[in-house]
Amino acid sequence: MHSLYSIKVEWSAAYECIISLYAYIYEKERKHLQLGSAWKEETTRMLPDSFAAELADERWEVLHRLVLLVAQSPRKASVADFLEWLELIPPGEIYERLAPWVETIPLNLGEIRDHSLSLLKRWNEHYFSKVEPRILDSLEQSARQTEELAKTLSAIETIDQVTHGIWIEPMSELQEVVLIPQYHCAPTSVLDFHRGIATCLYPVRDAGRLHPEPLLELLPITQCLADEKRLQILRCLSNGTCTLGELQQQVSLAKSTVHHHVTALRRAGLIHAHYTGSSTIAYYSLRGQFIDRLPVLLHSFLENGGKQQ
């Protein structure tokens, strides 16, 4: 039997600065994000033309390494504080901090650090420093709420609740999961495994709003339930767990199409995605609590008159 890992809840604006740049750069993922293309266009207007052009060609693949460094940094009270620490830390120390967790570390750590630092400094200057403070306050509040939640639920249940369906199975090599609230990639969770540690940047969809907006959770659920193939997938999973291949056989669709459907169902919180020590989903199961959650959301939406705060 595998021992259960522990969880740690982290919060620093440095995490959100990194994830916001990630959201801006990755075109393929942005169509799934709550902020959408309008945010990209608005943000581009805030950037110098030369910097926007540089980011348009960017292939920035070091998100998880930087997230691990933020988690270990003794200086992260602010973005500027973390970036100053990152600038001064010797490449050898970066290697020592990453070596226990990352299997392959590039030899040119100094160059990667300098490049990442240049991007983040300019991103912070032109965009992130201008983000509505209420958004960051909401994320900090979410971190405190998740810490309280973890006192009453198991580690697995806590992760499931804040991510709306990510289920990280206990594995002998997995020691700790770091939970970090984020806004810019909502409703997606950004999950990475690094040997004995996993980092999960979980979504806070209504960060910055004065009151919770039920429509942000209600709309993805109702959109999923309005699709016949997604309903068939839910019925398959009501009979037990299934891998992607097993679901494909049962609903007779191309694997890429089934993957698209289960991704939408997972983001809406209707199914669990089970992970067994890597960032590849092992199998899926029904997340039955959405059945009770739906009328609550619907009542809340109707009572509020559908007004966004």
PDB file of N, CA and C in Angstrom, residues 192-274:
ATOM      1  N   ASP A 192       2.352  19.580 -12.518  1.00  0.00           N
ATOM      2  CA  ASP A 192       3.647  19.011 -12.888  1.00  0.00           C
ATOM      3  C   ASP A 192       4.139  18.089 -11.794  1.00  0.00           C
ATOM      4  N   PHE A 193       4.764  16.992 -12.202  1.00  0.00           N
ATOM      5  CA  PHE A 193       5.375  16.057 -11.255  1.00  0.00           C
ATOM      6  C   PHE A 193       6.884  16.123 -11.411  1.00  0.00           C
ATOM      7  N   HIS A 194       7.593  16.142 -10.295  1.00  0.00           N
ATOM      8  CA  HIS A 194       9.052  16.196 -10.310  1.00  0.00           C
ATOM      9  C   HIS A 194       9.550  15.253  -9.213  1.00  0.00           C
ATOM     10  N   ARG A 195       9.726  13.995  -9.591  1.00  0.00           N
ATOM     11  CA  ARG A 195      10.143  12.970  -8.625  1.00  0.00           C
ATOM     12  C   ARG A 195       9.241  12.981  -7.394  1.00  0.00           C
ATOM     13  N   GLY A 196       9.763  13.352  -6.245  1.00  0.00           N
ATOM     14  CA  GLY A 196       8.987  13.257  -5.003  1.00  0.00           C
ATOM     15  C   GLY A 196       8.021  14.385  -4.761  1.00  0.00           C
ATOM     16  N   ILE A 197       7.933  15.350  -5.679  1.00  0.00           N
ATOM     17  CA  ILE A 197       7.077  16.511  -5.451  1.00  0.00           C
ATOM     18  C   ILE A 197       6.220  16.771  -6.686  1.00  0.00           C
ATOM     19  N   ALA A 198       5.003  17.250  -6.460  1.00  0.00           N
ATOM     20  CA  ALA A 198       4.140  17.713  -7.552  1.00  0.00           C
ATOM     21  C   ALA A 198       3.702  19.131  -7.236  1.00  0.00           C
ATOM     22  N   THR A 199       3.632  19.963  -8.250  1.00  0.00           N
ATOM     23  CA  THR A 199       3.105  21.314  -8.077  1.00  0.00           C
ATOM     24  C   THR A 199       1.796  21.412  -8.842  1.00  0.00           C
ATOM     25  N   CYS A 200       0.794  21.981  -8.219  1.00  0.00           N
ATOM     26  CA  CYS A 200      -0.519  22.120  -8.834  1.00  0.00           C
ATOM     27  C   CYS A 200      -0.988  23.562  -8.656  1.00  0.00           C
ATOM     28  N   LEU A 201      -0.998  24.319  -9.753  1.00  0.00           N
ATOM     29  CA  LEU A 201      -1.528  25.674  -9.731  1.00  0.00           C
ATOM     30  C   LEU A 201      -3.013  25.569 -10.058  1.00  0.00           C
ATOM     31  N   TYR A 202      -3.840  25.685  -9.031  1.00  0.00           N
ATOM     32  CA  TYR A 202      -5.278  25.428  -9.188  1.00  0.00           C
ATOM     33  C   TYR A 202      -6.036  26.722  -9.493  1.00  0.00           C
ATOM     34  N   PRO A 203      -7.164  26.634 -10.204  1.00  0.00           N
ATOM     35  CA  PRO A 203      -7.853  27.844 -10.676  1.00  0.00           C
ATOM     36  C   PRO A 203      -8.748  28.492  -9.625  1.00  0.00           C
ATOM     37  N   VAL A 204      -8.724  29.815  -9.600  1.00  0.00           N
ATOM     38  CA  VAL A 204      -9.678  30.608  -8.812  1.00  0.00           C
ATOM     39  C   VAL A 204     -10.431  31.455  -9.829  1.00  0.00           C
ATOM     40  N   ARG A 205     -11.571  30.949 -10.276  1.00  0.00           N
ATOM     41  CA  ARG A 205     -12.246  31.532 -11.432  1.00  0.00           C
ATOM     42  C   ARG A 205     -12.752  32.944 -11.197  1.00  0.00           C
ATOM     43  N   ASP A 206     -13.239  33.213  -9.984  1.00  0.00           N
ATOM     44  CA  ASP A 206     -13.850  34.517  -9.744  1.00  0.00           C
ATOM     45  C   ASP A 206     -12.944  35.439  -8.918  1.00  0.00           C
ATOM     46  N   ALA A 207     -11.646  35.250  -9.041  1.00  0.00           N
ATOM     47  CA  ALA A 207     -10.698  36.126  -8.341  1.00  0.00           C
ATOM     48  C   ALA A 207     -10.938  37.583  -8.747  1.00  0.00           C
ATOM     49  N   GLY A 208     -10.958  38.455  -7.772  1.00  0.00           N
ATOM     50  CA  GLY A 208     -11.136  39.880  -8.053  1.00  0.00           C
ATOM     51  C   GLY A 208     -12.572  40.342  -8.024  1.00  0.00           C
ATOM     52  N   ARG A 209     -13.520  39.416  -7.984  1.00  0.00           N
ATOM     53  CA  ARG A 209     -14.932  39.804  -7.931  1.00  0.00           C
ATOM     54  C   ARG A 209     -15.353  40.029  -6.477  1.00  0.00           C
ATOM     55  N   LEU A 210     -16.270  40.965  -6.300  1.00  0.00           N
ATOM     56  CA  LEU A 210     -16.735  41.271  -4.946  1.00  0.00           C
ATOM     57  C   LEU A 210     -17.523  40.114  -4.353  1.00  0.00           C
ATOM     58  N   HIS A 211     -18.230  39.386  -5.231  1.00  0.00           N
ATOM     59  CA  HIS A 211     -19.035  38.246  -4.789  1.00  0.00           C
ATOM     60  C   HIS A 211     -18.820  37.096  -5.760  1.00  0.00           C
ATOM     61  N   PRO A 212     -18.970  35.863  -5.293  1.00  0.00           N
ATOM     62  CA  PRO A 212     -18.820  34.717  -6.194  1.00  0.00           C
ATOM     63  C   PRO A 212     -19.799  34.822  -7.364  1.00  0.00           C
ATOM     64  N   GLU A 213     -19.358  34.423  -8.546  1.00  0.00           N
ATOM     65  CA  GLU A 213     -20.202  34.461  -9.737  1.00  0.00           C
ATOM     66  C   GLU A 213     -20.547  33.030 -10.142  1.00  0.00           C
ATOM     67  N   PRO A 214     -21.763  32.557  -9.786  1.00  0.00           N
ATOM     68  CA  PRO A 214     -22.122  31.155 -10.069  1.00  0.00           C
ATOM     69  C   PRO A 214     -22.092  30.815 -11.548  1.00  0.00           C
ATOM     70  N   LEU A 215     -22.296  31.807 -12.427  1.00  0.00           N
ATOM     71  CA  LEU A 215     -22.317  31.533 -13.859  1.00  0.00           C
ATOM     72  C   LEU A 215     -20.991  30.956 -14.353  1.00  0.00           C
ATOM     73  N   LEU A 216     -19.880  31.355 -13.734  1.00  0.00           N
ATOM     74  CA  LEU A 216     -18.568  30.882 -14.167  1.00  0.00           C
ATOM     75  C   LEU A 216     -18.428  29.377 -13.967  1.00  0.00           C
ATOM     76  N   GLU A 217     -19.122  28.841 -12.980  1.00  0.00           N
ATOM     77  CA  GLU A 217     -19.111  27.390 -12.746  1.00  0.00           C
ATOM     78  C   GLU A 217     -20.296  26.715 -13.424  1.00  0.00           C
ATOM     79  N   LEU A 218     -21.419  27.413 -13.473  1.00  0.00           N
ATOM     80  CA  LEU A 218     -22.646  26.839 -14.020  1.00  0.00           C
ATOM     81  C   LEU A 218     -22.569  26.643 -15.533  1.00  0.00           C
ATOM     82  N   LEU A 219     -22.050  27.620 -16.249  1.00  0.00           N
ATOM     83  CA  LEU A 219     -22.061  27.576 -17.709  1.00  0.00           C
ATOM     84  C   LEU A 219     -21.286  26.374 -18.274  1.00  0.00           C
ATOM     85  N   PRO A 220     -20.048  26.099 -17.806  1.00  0.00           N
ATOM     86  CA  PRO A 220     -19.348  24.913 -18.333  1.00  0.00           C
ATOM     87  C   PRO A 220     -20.092  23.606 -18.069  1.00  0.00           C
ATOM     88  N   ILE A 221     -20.769  23.518 -16.913  1.00  0.00           N
ATOM     89  CA  ILE A 221     -21.519  22.299 -16.597  1.00  0.00           C
ATOM     90  C   ILE A 221     -22.678  22.129 -17.571  1.00  0.00           C
ATOM     91  N   THR A 222     -23.459  23.187 -17.759  1.00  0.00           N
ATOM     92  CA  THR A 222     -24.634  23.077 -18.635  1.00  0.00           C
ATOM     93  C   THR A 222     -24.220  22.864 -20.089  1.00  0.00           C
ATOM     94  N   GLN A 223     -23.100  23.454 -20.499  1.00  0.00           N
ATOM     95  CA  GLN A 223     -22.616  23.231 -21.862  1.00  0.00           C
ATOM     96  C   GLN A 223     -22.234  21.767 -22.068  1.00  0.00           C
ATOM     97  N   CYS A 224     -21.616  21.159 -21.060  1.00  0.00           N
ATOM     98  CA  CYS A 224     -21.257  19.739 -21.154  1.00  0.00           C
ATOM     99  C   CYS A 224     -22.512  18.865 -21.205  1.00  0.00           C
ATOM    100  N   LEU A 225     -23.506  19.212 -20.398  1.00  0.00           N
ATOM    101  CA  LEU A 225     -24.714  18.393 -20.332  1.00  0.00           C
ATOM    102  C   LEU A 225     -25.591  18.549 -21.572  1.00  0.00           C
ATOM    103  N   ALA A 226     -25.317  19.572 -22.366  1.00  0.00           N
ATOM    104  CA  ALA A 226     -26.098  19.793 -23.597  1.00  0.00           C
ATOM    105  C   ALA A 226     -25.516  19.038 -24.789  1.00  0.00           C
ATOM    106  N   ASP A 227     -24.465  18.243 -24.564  1.00  0.00           N
ATOM    107  CA  ASP A 227     -23.794  17.524 -25.641  1.00  0.00           C
ATOM    108  C   ASP A 227     -24.050  16.017 -25.479  1.00  0.00           C
ATOM    109  N   GLU A 228     -24.610  15.383 -26.506  1.00  0.00           N
ATOM    110  CA  GLU A 228     -24.988  13.972 -26.418  1.00  0.00           C
ATOM    111  C   GLU A 228     -23.791  13.061 -26.145  1.00  0.00           C
ATOM    112  N   LYS A 229     -22.665  13.300 -26.821  1.00  0.00           N
ATOM    113  CA  LYS A 229     -21.490  12.447 -26.646  1.00  0.00           C
ATOM    114  C   LYS A 229     -20.922  12.569 -25.232  1.00  0.00           C
ATOM    115  N   ARG A 230     -20.965  13.767 -24.683  1.00  0.00           N
ATOM    116  CA  ARG A 230     -20.462  13.949 -23.315  1.00  0.00           C
ATOM    117  C   ARG A 230     -21.378  13.268 -22.309  1.00  0.00           C
ATOM    118  N   LEU A 231     -22.671  13.286 -22.576  1.00  0.00           N
ATOM    119  CA  LEU A 231     -23.605  12.551 -21.718  1.00  0.00           C
ATOM    120  C   LEU A 231     -23.324  11.045 -21.788  1.00  0.00           C
ATOM    121  N   GLN A 232     -22.999  10.554 -22.969  1.00  0.00           N
ATOM    122  CA  GLN A 232     -22.654   9.131 -23.109  1.00  0.00           C
ATOM    123  C   GLN A 232     -21.405   8.791 -22.316  1.00  0.00           C
ATOM    124  N   ILE A 233     -20.420   9.682 -22.341  1.00  0.00           N
ATOM    125  CA  ILE A 233     -19.187   9.462 -21.577  1.00  0.00           C
ATOM    126  C   ILE A 233     -19.503   9.416 -20.082  1.00  0.00           C
ATOM    127  N   LEU A 234     -20.361  10.324 -19.618  1.00  0.00           N
ATOM    128  CA  LEU A 234     -20.747  10.317 -18.206  1.00  0.00           C
ATOM    129  C   LEU A 234     -21.439   9.009 -17.843  1.00  0.00           C
ATOM    130  N   ARG A 235     -22.285   8.498 -18.741  1.00  0.00           N
ATOM    131  CA  ARG A 235     -22.978   7.233 -18.452  1.00  0.00           C
ATOM    132  C   ARG A 235     -21.986   6.071 -18.402  1.00  0.00           C
ATOM    133  N   CYS A 236     -20.993   6.082 -19.298  1.00  0.00           N
ATOM    134  CA  CYS A 236     -19.948   5.048 -19.250  1.00  0.00           C
ATOM    135  C   CYS A 236     -19.224   5.066 -17.907  1.00  0.00           C
ATOM    136  N   LEU A 237     -18.876   6.271 -17.460  1.00  0.00           N
ATOM    137  CA  LEU A 237     -18.106   6.392 -16.218  1.00  0.00           C
ATOM    138  C   LEU A 237     -18.958   6.112 -14.981  1.00  0.00           C
ATOM    139  N   SER A 238     -20.275   6.203 -15.126  1.00  0.00           N
ATOM    140  CA  SER A 238     -21.142   5.874 -13.989  1.00  0.00           C
ATOM    141  C   SER A 238     -21.066   4.382 -13.658  1.00  0.00           C
ATOM    142  N   ASN A 239     -20.579   3.598 -14.623  1.00  0.00           N
ATOM    143  CA  ASN A 239     -20.437   2.150 -14.404  1.00  0.00           C
ATOM    144  C   ASN A 239     -19.055   1.755 -13.901  1.00  0.00           C
ATOM    145  N   GLY A 240     -18.132   2.724 -13.810  1.00  0.00           N
ATOM    146  CA  GLY A 240     -16.790   2.427 -13.317  1.00  0.00           C
ATOM    147  C   GLY A 240     -15.737   3.254 -14.029  1.00  0.00           C
ATOM    148  N   THR A 241     -14.491   3.114 -13.607  1.00  0.00           N
ATOM    149  CA  THR A 241     -13.408   3.884 -14.194  1.00  0.00           C
ATOM    150  C   THR A 241     -13.103   3.410 -15.609  1.00  0.00           C
ATOM    151  N   CYS A 242     -12.584   4.323 -16.433  1.00  0.00           N
ATOM    152  CA  CYS A 242     -12.219   3.998 -17.815  1.00  0.00           C
ATOM    153  C   CYS A 242     -10.961   4.763 -18.206  1.00  0.00           C
ATOM    154  N   THR A 243     -10.126   4.137 -18.988  1.00  0.00           N
ATOM    155  CA  THR A 243      -9.021   4.844 -19.617  1.00  0.00           C
ATOM    156  C   THR A 243      -9.557   5.582 -20.846  1.00  0.00           C
ATOM    157  N   LEU A 244      -8.725   6.434 -21.424  1.00  0.00           N
ATOM    158  CA  LEU A 244      -9.128   7.145 -22.636  1.00  0.00           C
ATOM    159  C   LEU A 244      -9.458   6.149 -23.754  1.00  0.00           C
ATOM    160  N   GLY A 245      -8.633   5.113 -23.899  1.00  0.00           N
ATOM    161  CA  GLY A 245      -8.858   4.109 -24.938  1.00  0.00           C
ATOM    162  C   GLY A 245     -10.164   3.350 -24.734  1.00  0.00           C
ATOM    163  N   GLU A 246     -10.481   3.031 -23.490  1.00  0.00           N
ATOM    164  CA  GLU A 246     -11.735   2.328 -23.200  1.00  0.00           C
ATOM    165  C   GLU A 246     -12.949   3.193 -23.505  1.00  0.00           C
ATOM    166  N   LEU A 247     -12.846   4.494 -23.180  1.00  0.00           N
ATOM    167  CA  LEU A 247     -13.943   5.411 -23.515  1.00  0.00           C
ATOM    168  C   LEU A 247     -14.108   5.526 -25.024  1.00  0.00           C
ATOM    169  N   GLN A 248     -12.993   5.563 -25.732  1.00  0.00           N
ATOM    170  CA  GLN A 248     -13.044   5.656 -27.193  1.00  0.00           C
ATOM    171  C   GLN A 248     -13.811   4.475 -27.783  1.00  0.00           C
ATOM    172  N   GLN A 249     -13.539   3.286 -27.270  1.00  0.00           N
ATOM    173  CA  GLN A 249     -14.226   2.091 -27.765  1.00  0.00           C
ATOM    174  C   GLN A 249     -15.722   2.141 -27.481  1.00  0.00           C
ATOM    175  N   GLN A 250     -16.073   2.711 -26.330  1.00  0.00           N
ATOM    176  CA  GLN A 250     -17.485   2.686 -25.927  1.00  0.00           C
ATOM    177  C   GLN A 250     -18.319   3.744 -26.637  1.00  0.00           C
ATOM    178  N   VAL A 251     -17.720   4.884 -26.996  1.00  0.00           N
ATOM    179  CA  VAL A 251     -18.501   5.951 -27.635  1.00  0.00           C
ATOM    180  C   VAL A 251     -18.220   6.057 -29.133  1.00  0.00           C
ATOM    181  N   SER A 252     -17.285   5.239 -29.635  1.00  0.00           N
ATOM    182  CA  SER A 252     -17.014   5.145 -31.087  1.00  0.00           C
ATOM    183  C   SER A 252     -16.670   6.498 -31.716  1.00  0.00           C
ATOM    184  N   LEU A 253     -15.692   7.159 -31.137  1.00  0.00           N
ATOM    185  CA  LEU A 253     -15.192   8.420 -31.688  1.00  0.00           C
ATOM    186  C   LEU A 253     -13.677   8.340 -31.786  1.00  0.00           C
ATOM    187  N   ALA A 254     -13.088   9.232 -32.568  1.00  0.00           N
ATOM    188  CA  ALA A 254     -11.629   9.302 -32.639  1.00  0.00           C
ATOM    189  C   ALA A 254     -11.068   9.648 -31.268  1.00  0.00           C
ATOM    190  N   LYS A 255      -9.871   9.135 -30.975  1.00  0.00           N
ATOM    191  CA  LYS A 255      -9.274   9.366 -29.660  1.00  0.00           C
ATOM    192  C   LYS A 255      -9.114  10.859 -29.373  1.00  0.00           C
ATOM    193  N   SER A 256      -8.742  11.640 -30.394  1.00  0.00           N
ATOM    194  CA  SER A 256      -8.574  13.082 -30.200  1.00  0.00           C
ATOM    195  C   SER A 256      -9.895  13.752 -29.825  1.00  0.00           C
ATOM    196  N   THR A 257     -10.996  13.265 -30.399  1.00  0.00           N
ATOM    197  CA  THR A 257     -12.317  13.820 -30.083  1.00  0.00           C
ATOM    198  C   THR A 257     -12.736  13.458 -28.666  1.00  0.00           C
ATOM    199  N   VAL A 258     -12.479  12.222 -28.277  1.00  0.00           N
ATOM    200  CA  VAL A 258     -12.795  11.799 -26.909  1.00  0.00           C
ATOM    201  C   VAL A 258     -11.960  12.601 -25.908  1.00  0.00           C
ATOM    202  N   HIS A 259     -10.695  12.814 -26.246  1.00  0.00           N
ATOM    203  CA  HIS A 259      -9.827  13.607 -25.371  1.00  0.00           C
ATOM    204  C   HIS A 259     -10.375  15.025 -25.204  1.00  0.00           C
ATOM    205  N   HIS A 260     -10.848  15.610 -26.295  1.00  0.00           N
ATOM    206  CA  HIS A 260     -11.453  16.945 -26.230  1.00  0.00           C
ATOM    207  C   HIS A 260     -12.655  16.944 -25.286  1.00  0.00           C
ATOM    208  N   HIS A 261     -13.495  15.918 -25.381  1.00  0.00           N
ATOM    209  CA  HIS A 261     -14.695  15.853 -24.544  1.00  0.00           C
ATOM    210  C   HIS A 261     -14.350  15.650 -23.069  1.00  0.00           C
ATOM    211  N   VAL A 262     -13.427  14.732 -22.773  1.00  0.00           N
ATOM    212  CA  VAL A 262     -13.104  14.484 -21.358  1.00  0.00           C
ATOM    213  C   VAL A 262     -12.385  15.675 -20.744  1.00  0.00           C
ATOM    214  N   THR A 263     -11.627  16.410 -21.554  1.00  0.00           N
ATOM    215  CA  THR A 263     -10.979  17.626 -21.044  1.00  0.00           C
ATOM    216  C   THR A 263     -12.032  18.645 -20.637  1.00  0.00           C
ATOM    217  N   ALA A 264     -13.056  18.815 -21.456  1.00  0.00           N
ATOM    218  CA  ALA A 264     -14.147  19.744 -21.115  1.00  0.00           C
ATOM    219  C   ALA A 264     -14.902  19.267 -19.879  1.00  0.00           C
ATOM    220  N   LEU A 265     -15.167  17.977 -19.789  1.00  0.00           N
ATOM    221  CA  LEU A 265     -15.872  17.428 -18.628  1.00  0.00           C
ATOM    222  C   LEU A 265     -15.061  17.593 -17.352  1.00  0.00           C
ATOM    223  N   ARG A 266     -13.743  17.398 -17.458  1.00  0.00           N
ATOM    224  CA  ARG A 266     -12.885  17.551 -16.275  1.00  0.00           C
ATOM    225  C   ARG A 266     -12.827  19.005 -15.827  1.00  0.00           C
ATOM    226  N   ARG A 267     -12.665  19.916 -16.765  1.00  0.00           N
ATOM    227  CA  ARG A 267     -12.587  21.330 -16.387  1.00  0.00           C
ATOM    228  C   ARG A 267     -13.897  21.823 -15.775  1.00  0.00           C
ATOM    229  N   ALA A 268     -14.998  21.232 -16.197  1.00  0.00           N
ATOM    230  CA  ALA A 268     -16.297  21.620 -15.647  1.00  0.00           C
ATOM    231  C   ALA A 268     -16.578  20.960 -14.303  1.00  0.00           C
ATOM    232  N   GLY A 269     -15.714  20.026 -13.894  1.00  0.00           N
ATOM    233  CA  GLY A 269     -15.877  19.379 -12.599  1.00  0.00           C
ATOM    234  C   GLY A 269     -16.837  18.207 -12.598  1.00  0.00           C
ATOM    235  N   LEU A 270     -17.103  17.621 -13.776  1.00  0.00           N
ATOM    236  CA  LEU A 270     -18.054  16.508 -13.865  1.00  0.00           C
ATOM    237  C   LEU A 270     -17.384  15.144 -13.735  1.00  0.00           C
ATOM    238  N   ILE A 271     -16.084  15.080 -14.005  1.00  0.00           N
ATOM    239  CA  ILE A 271     -15.365  13.814 -13.884  1.00  0.00           C
ATOM    240  C   ILE A 271     -14.038  14.033 -13.168  1.00  0.00           C
ATOM    241  N   HIS A 272     -13.509  12.948 -12.644  1.00  0.00           N
ATOM    242  CA  HIS A 272     -12.162  12.955 -12.058  1.00  0.00           C
ATOM    243  C   HIS A 272     -11.153  12.537 -13.124  1.00  0.00           C
ATOM    244  N   ALA A 273     -10.020  13.201 -13.136  1.00  0.00           N
ATOM    245  CA  ALA A 273      -8.858  12.721 -13.887  1.00  0.00           C
ATOM    246  C   ALA A 273      -7.872  12.174 -12.860  1.00  0.00           C
ATOM    247  N   HIS A 274      -7.534  10.894 -12.972  1.00  0.00           N
ATOM    248  CA  HIS A 274      -6.668  10.230 -11.998  1.00  0.00           C
ATOM    249  C   HIS A 274      -5.223  10.220 -12.498  1.00  0.00           C
TER     250      HIS A 274
END
